[in-house]
Amino acid sequence: MNSPPEITYKSWLMIATLAFVWGGTFLVTEVALTGMTPFWLAASRIGFATIVMMMIWGARGFPLFKTSLTREQAFLVIVIGAVSSSVPFALLAWGQQYVTSGFAGVSMASVALIVLPMAHFLVPGEQINRRKVFGFVIGFIGVVILIGGQAFESTGASLEAAGRIACVAAAACYAGSSIMLRRLPDVDAIGLATVLLFIGACFSIPLAFILEGQPAMPDTNILLVLAFLGLVPTAAANLLRVLVVRSAGPVFMSLVNYQVPVWSVVLGALILSEPLPPSLLYAMALILLGLAISQFNSLKQIFTRKN
């Protein structure tokens, strides 16, 4: 896809929705891990999401690419399917056992900083400039301030270093898959989202069997949690992610990672009665300032566009 990214108010609405959904996913994942092993948790949510998306895609006649794929493009789709869902889900589920939730949050925020230089060289219309770098760095600092001391606190776990590497590797997977998504030819968004989930399921389910054996049947409450994880933050969110990357570009999509920690903190306070950090307002101000600086031109176009 060689056309330059087009950022509209719908693009902002979609990443705001994604930030809210993914911000609450950490809480739900913690609940699911009380009754599921990490790799089966990743496999279950992807498998359920695949079934749901297959039914929706099938009802539309299974449209996908508008032109035939080359062998290289077909291989690229397989790689994207692995690194956009099954691999990072499994890495995060495993890594979160040994690191603080704060470090996991900072790792996800680093997606934006990883995407920026990659997009400069690989995606037309996403050239890096001082304003973008300045805005992204300010936003990242805001995330670190929001998370506070636990961002880099040690859990003391023997596998903490490996857990941190797993979280950063998951962030790199998300960054790389966004770049590759943008480079695919014209495609039906629902079809692509479904195919990517299916490929992810083909990787994650055998991996769960190999590493954790046959799963025990979870209780009803855990099954409901798994259904929610599969339907909302996996199936629906994966479709939104494809739409944003294909239309607004991977750099814009990466900005969702600065918003996710804010929702994670706010929802934790509302649902679990966790205390709000005193730095919340300062962090939010920096995050919003970073978003505004990095996306100044797109915001200007939106507000000055004639009806």
PDB file of C-alpha atoms in Angstrom, residues 113-280:
ATOM      1  CA  LEU A 113       9.330   4.569  19.769  1.00  0.00           C
ATOM      2  CA  ILE A 114      10.146   1.344  17.904  1.00  0.00           C
ATOM      3  CA  VAL A 115       7.705   2.082  15.068  1.00  0.00           C
ATOM      4  CA  LEU A 116       8.956   5.615  14.418  1.00  0.00           C
ATOM      5  CA  PRO A 117      12.395   4.805  12.915  1.00  0.00           C
ATOM      6  CA  MET A 118      11.120   1.631  11.195  1.00  0.00           C
ATOM      7  CA  ALA A 119       8.341   3.526   9.418  1.00  0.00           C
ATOM      8  CA  HIS A 120      10.790   6.223   8.286  1.00  0.00           C
ATOM      9  CA  PHE A 121      12.645   3.703   6.119  1.00  0.00           C
ATOM     10  CA  LEU A 122       9.849   1.280   5.198  1.00  0.00           C
ATOM     11  CA  VAL A 123       6.559   3.197   4.856  1.00  0.00           C
ATOM     12  CA  PRO A 124       5.953   5.969   2.276  1.00  0.00           C
ATOM     13  CA  GLY A 125       4.671   9.198   3.834  1.00  0.00           C
ATOM     14  CA  GLU A 126       5.895   8.321   7.349  1.00  0.00           C
ATOM     15  CA  GLN A 127       9.213  10.187   7.302  1.00  0.00           C
ATOM     16  CA  ILE A 128      10.633  11.049  10.695  1.00  0.00           C
ATOM     17  CA  ASN A 129      11.132  14.673  11.764  1.00  0.00           C
ATOM     18  CA  ARG A 130      12.079  16.569  14.908  1.00  0.00           C
ATOM     19  CA  ARG A 131       8.480  17.398  15.783  1.00  0.00           C
ATOM     20  CA  LYS A 132       7.430  13.745  15.707  1.00  0.00           C
ATOM     21  CA  VAL A 133      10.417  12.640  17.750  1.00  0.00           C
ATOM     22  CA  PHE A 134       9.833  15.394  20.309  1.00  0.00           C
ATOM     23  CA  GLY A 135       6.148  14.537  20.635  1.00  0.00           C
ATOM     24  CA  PHE A 136       6.770  10.803  20.935  1.00  0.00           C
ATOM     25  CA  VAL A 137       9.447  11.262  23.595  1.00  0.00           C
ATOM     26  CA  ILE A 138       7.223  13.594  25.641  1.00  0.00           C
ATOM     27  CA  GLY A 139       4.391  11.076  25.463  1.00  0.00           C
ATOM     28  CA  PHE A 140       6.691   8.246  26.549  1.00  0.00           C
ATOM     29  CA  ILE A 141       7.945  10.297  29.504  1.00  0.00           C
ATOM     30  CA  GLY A 142       4.314  10.854  30.459  1.00  0.00           C
ATOM     31  CA  VAL A 143       3.719   7.095  30.492  1.00  0.00           C
ATOM     32  CA  VAL A 144       6.780   6.484  32.676  1.00  0.00           C
ATOM     33  CA  ILE A 145       5.663   9.194  35.129  1.00  0.00           C
ATOM     34  CA  LEU A 146       2.161   7.717  35.226  1.00  0.00           C
ATOM     35  CA  ILE A 147       3.408   4.235  36.044  1.00  0.00           C
ATOM     36  CA  GLY A 148       5.869   5.617  38.564  1.00  0.00           C
ATOM     37  CA  GLY A 149       8.453   3.685  40.519  1.00  0.00           C
ATOM     38  CA  GLN A 150       7.101   0.262  39.656  1.00  0.00           C
ATOM     39  CA  ALA A 151       7.961   0.878  36.011  1.00  0.00           C
ATOM     40  CA  PHE A 152      11.456  -0.420  36.666  1.00  0.00           C
ATOM     41  CA  GLU A 153      11.078  -2.054  40.099  1.00  0.00           C
ATOM     42  CA  SER A 154      12.408  -5.567  40.524  1.00  0.00           C
ATOM     43  CA  THR A 155      10.111  -8.437  41.461  1.00  0.00           C
ATOM     44  CA  GLY A 156      13.035 -10.546  42.637  1.00  0.00           C
ATOM     45  CA  ALA A 157      11.901 -13.452  40.454  1.00  0.00           C
ATOM     46  CA  SER A 158      14.683 -15.665  39.102  1.00  0.00           C
ATOM     47  CA  LEU A 159      13.321 -15.306  35.567  1.00  0.00           C
ATOM     48  CA  GLU A 160      12.695 -11.554  35.761  1.00  0.00           C
ATOM     49  CA  ALA A 161      15.329 -10.692  33.146  1.00  0.00           C
ATOM     50  CA  ALA A 162      13.821 -13.200  30.726  1.00  0.00           C
ATOM     51  CA  GLY A 163      10.359 -11.844  31.519  1.00  0.00           C
ATOM     52  CA  ARG A 164      11.463  -8.302  30.675  1.00  0.00           C
ATOM     53  CA  ILE A 165      13.001  -9.464  27.412  1.00  0.00           C
ATOM     54  CA  ALA A 166       9.718 -11.232  26.584  1.00  0.00           C
ATOM     55  CA  CYS A 167       7.704  -8.028  27.160  1.00  0.00           C
ATOM     56  CA  VAL A 168      10.034  -5.918  25.016  1.00  0.00           C
ATOM     57  CA  ALA A 169      10.014  -8.617  22.330  1.00  0.00           C
ATOM     58  CA  ALA A 170       6.195  -8.493  22.341  1.00  0.00           C
ATOM     59  CA  ALA A 171       6.373  -4.739  21.771  1.00  0.00           C
ATOM     60  CA  ALA A 172       8.757  -5.290  18.855  1.00  0.00           C
ATOM     61  CA  CYS A 173       6.300  -7.822  17.388  1.00  0.00           C
ATOM     62  CA  TYR A 174       3.470  -5.294  17.469  1.00  0.00           C
ATOM     63  CA  ALA A 175       5.688  -2.649  15.887  1.00  0.00           C
ATOM     64  CA  GLY A 176       6.941  -4.910  13.124  1.00  0.00           C
ATOM     65  CA  SER A 177       3.508  -6.314  12.296  1.00  0.00           C
ATOM     66  CA  SER A 178       2.076  -2.795  11.933  1.00  0.00           C
ATOM     67  CA  ILE A 179       4.788  -1.910   9.438  1.00  0.00           C
ATOM     68  CA  MET A 180       4.166  -5.084   7.441  1.00  0.00           C
ATOM     69  CA  LEU A 181       0.380  -4.582   7.507  1.00  0.00           C
ATOM     70  CA  ARG A 182       0.752  -1.210   5.867  1.00  0.00           C
ATOM     71  CA  ARG A 183       2.880  -2.674   3.063  1.00  0.00           C
ATOM     72  CA  LEU A 184       0.277  -5.231   1.902  1.00  0.00           C
ATOM     73  CA  PRO A 185      -1.702  -4.588  -1.323  1.00  0.00           C
ATOM     74  CA  ASP A 186      -5.405  -3.598  -1.364  1.00  0.00           C
ATOM     75  CA  VAL A 187      -7.347  -5.925   0.916  1.00  0.00           C
ATOM     76  CA  ASP A 188     -10.703  -6.404   2.627  1.00  0.00           C
ATOM     77  CA  ALA A 189     -10.174  -5.371   6.278  1.00  0.00           C
ATOM     78  CA  ILE A 190     -12.477  -8.009   7.805  1.00  0.00           C
ATOM     79  CA  GLY A 191     -10.953 -10.731   5.648  1.00  0.00           C
ATOM     80  CA  LEU A 192      -7.416  -9.718   6.551  1.00  0.00           C
ATOM     81  CA  ALA A 193      -8.208  -9.507  10.271  1.00  0.00           C
ATOM     82  CA  THR A 194      -9.757 -12.982  10.126  1.00  0.00           C
ATOM     83  CA  VAL A 195      -6.876 -14.540   8.206  1.00  0.00           C
ATOM     84  CA  LEU A 196      -4.335 -13.044  10.603  1.00  0.00           C
ATOM     85  CA  LEU A 197      -6.220 -14.439  13.598  1.00  0.00           C
ATOM     86  CA  PHE A 198      -6.521 -17.847  11.934  1.00  0.00           C
ATOM     87  CA  ILE A 199      -2.782 -17.941  11.265  1.00  0.00           C
ATOM     88  CA  GLY A 200      -2.179 -16.857  14.846  1.00  0.00           C
ATOM     89  CA  ALA A 201      -4.404 -19.706  16.099  1.00  0.00           C
ATOM     90  CA  CYS A 202      -2.467 -22.193  13.955  1.00  0.00           C
ATOM     91  CA  PHE A 203       0.696 -21.119  15.754  1.00  0.00           C
ATOM     92  CA  SER A 204      -0.591 -20.606  19.291  1.00  0.00           C
ATOM     93  CA  ILE A 205      -2.710 -23.753  19.813  1.00  0.00           C
ATOM     94  CA  PRO A 206       0.040 -26.280  18.904  1.00  0.00           C
ATOM     95  CA  LEU A 207       2.529 -24.202  20.913  1.00  0.00           C
ATOM     96  CA  ALA A 208       0.277 -24.404  23.974  1.00  0.00           C
ATOM     97  CA  PHE A 209      -0.005 -28.183  23.590  1.00  0.00           C
ATOM     98  CA  ILE A 210       3.763 -28.551  23.285  1.00  0.00           C
ATOM     99  CA  LEU A 211       4.664 -26.311  26.232  1.00  0.00           C
ATOM    100  CA  GLU A 212       1.766 -26.915  28.638  1.00  0.00           C
ATOM    101  CA  GLY A 213       0.101 -30.155  27.543  1.00  0.00           C
ATOM    102  CA  GLN A 214      -3.630 -30.708  27.407  1.00  0.00           C
ATOM    103  CA  PRO A 215      -5.490 -27.966  29.296  1.00  0.00           C
ATOM    104  CA  ALA A 216      -7.769 -28.569  32.235  1.00  0.00           C
ATOM    105  CA  MET A 217     -11.368 -27.480  31.762  1.00  0.00           C
ATOM    106  CA  PRO A 218     -11.730 -24.033  33.407  1.00  0.00           C
ATOM    107  CA  ASP A 219     -14.759 -23.144  35.491  1.00  0.00           C
ATOM    108  CA  THR A 220     -17.702 -21.148  34.146  1.00  0.00           C
ATOM    109  CA  ASN A 221     -16.398 -17.785  35.330  1.00  0.00           C
ATOM    110  CA  ILE A 222     -13.051 -18.274  33.593  1.00  0.00           C
ATOM    111  CA  LEU A 223     -14.823 -19.407  30.409  1.00  0.00           C
ATOM    112  CA  LEU A 224     -16.836 -16.182  30.424  1.00  0.00           C
ATOM    113  CA  VAL A 225     -13.634 -14.188  30.881  1.00  0.00           C
ATOM    114  CA  LEU A 226     -12.053 -16.061  27.956  1.00  0.00           C
ATOM    115  CA  ALA A 227     -15.098 -15.362  25.791  1.00  0.00           C
ATOM    116  CA  PHE A 228     -14.820 -11.662  26.583  1.00  0.00           C
ATOM    117  CA  LEU A 229     -11.073 -11.625  25.842  1.00  0.00           C
ATOM    118  CA  GLY A 230     -11.660 -13.353  22.536  1.00  0.00           C
ATOM    119  CA  LEU A 231     -14.596 -11.222  21.420  1.00  0.00           C
ATOM    120  CA  VAL A 232     -13.662  -7.685  22.481  1.00  0.00           C
ATOM    121  CA  PRO A 233      -9.904  -7.064  22.907  1.00  0.00           C
ATOM    122  CA  THR A 234      -8.956  -9.717  20.339  1.00  0.00           C
ATOM    123  CA  ALA A 235     -11.538 -10.038  17.528  1.00  0.00           C
ATOM    124  CA  ALA A 236     -13.069  -6.548  17.529  1.00  0.00           C
ATOM    125  CA  ALA A 237      -9.840  -4.782  18.472  1.00  0.00           C
ATOM    126  CA  ASN A 238      -7.844  -6.668  15.840  1.00  0.00           C
ATOM    127  CA  LEU A 239     -10.273  -5.474  13.169  1.00  0.00           C
ATOM    128  CA  LEU A 240      -9.978  -1.876  14.370  1.00  0.00           C
ATOM    129  CA  ARG A 241      -6.197  -2.175  14.378  1.00  0.00           C
ATOM    130  CA  VAL A 242      -6.183  -3.355  10.763  1.00  0.00           C
ATOM    131  CA  LEU A 243      -8.465  -0.473   9.763  1.00  0.00           C
ATOM    132  CA  VAL A 244      -6.278   2.129  11.497  1.00  0.00           C
ATOM    133  CA  VAL A 245      -2.959   0.828  10.167  1.00  0.00           C
ATOM    134  CA  ARG A 246      -4.285   0.485   6.622  1.00  0.00           C
ATOM    135  CA  SER A 247      -5.791   3.977   6.562  1.00  0.00           C
ATOM    136  CA  ALA A 248      -3.851   6.169   9.001  1.00  0.00           C
ATOM    137  CA  GLY A 249      -0.528   4.318   9.074  1.00  0.00           C
ATOM    138  CA  PRO A 250       1.555   2.436  11.685  1.00  0.00           C
ATOM    139  CA  VAL A 251       3.028   5.551  13.314  1.00  0.00           C
ATOM    140  CA  PHE A 252      -0.420   6.914  14.123  1.00  0.00           C
ATOM    141  CA  MET A 253      -1.566   3.480  15.288  1.00  0.00           C
ATOM    142  CA  SER A 254       1.372   3.269  17.704  1.00  0.00           C
ATOM    143  CA  LEU A 255       0.044   6.291  19.612  1.00  0.00           C
ATOM    144  CA  VAL A 256      -2.605   4.054  21.151  1.00  0.00           C
ATOM    145  CA  ASN A 257       0.136   2.615  23.358  1.00  0.00           C
ATOM    146  CA  TYR A 258       0.506   5.969  25.153  1.00  0.00           C
ATOM    147  CA  GLN A 259      -3.190   6.001  25.994  1.00  0.00           C
ATOM    148  CA  VAL A 260      -3.522   2.405  27.197  1.00  0.00           C
ATOM    149  CA  PRO A 261      -1.691   2.942  30.537  1.00  0.00           C
ATOM    150  CA  VAL A 262      -3.968   5.895  31.362  1.00  0.00           C
ATOM    151  CA  TRP A 263      -7.082   3.756  30.953  1.00  0.00           C
ATOM    152  CA  SER A 264      -5.417   0.904  32.817  1.00  0.00           C
ATOM    153  CA  VAL A 265      -4.851   3.152  35.844  1.00  0.00           C
ATOM    154  CA  VAL A 266      -8.288   4.785  35.674  1.00  0.00           C
ATOM    155  CA  LEU A 267     -10.159   1.490  35.261  1.00  0.00           C
ATOM    156  CA  GLY A 268      -8.102  -0.072  38.048  1.00  0.00           C
ATOM    157  CA  ALA A 269      -9.267   2.728  40.334  1.00  0.00           C
ATOM    158  CA  LEU A 270     -12.907   2.473  39.260  1.00  0.00           C
ATOM    159  CA  ILE A 271     -13.196  -1.324  39.258  1.00  0.00           C
ATOM    160  CA  LEU A 272     -10.628  -2.514  41.812  1.00  0.00           C
ATOM    161  CA  SER A 273     -10.624   0.624  44.005  1.00  0.00           C
ATOM    162  CA  GLU A 274      -6.904   1.013  43.428  1.00  0.00           C
ATOM    163  CA  PRO A 275      -5.527   4.412  44.482  1.00  0.00           C
ATOM    164  CA  LEU A 276      -5.012   6.939  41.709  1.00  0.00           C
ATOM    165  CA  PRO A 277      -1.374   8.032  41.550  1.00  0.00           C
ATOM    166  CA  PRO A 278      -0.814  11.709  42.353  1.00  0.00           C
ATOM    167  CA  SER A 279       1.099  11.993  39.090  1.00  0.00           C
ATOM    168  CA  LEU A 280      -1.973  11.107  36.990  1.00  0.00           C
TER     169      LEU A 280
END
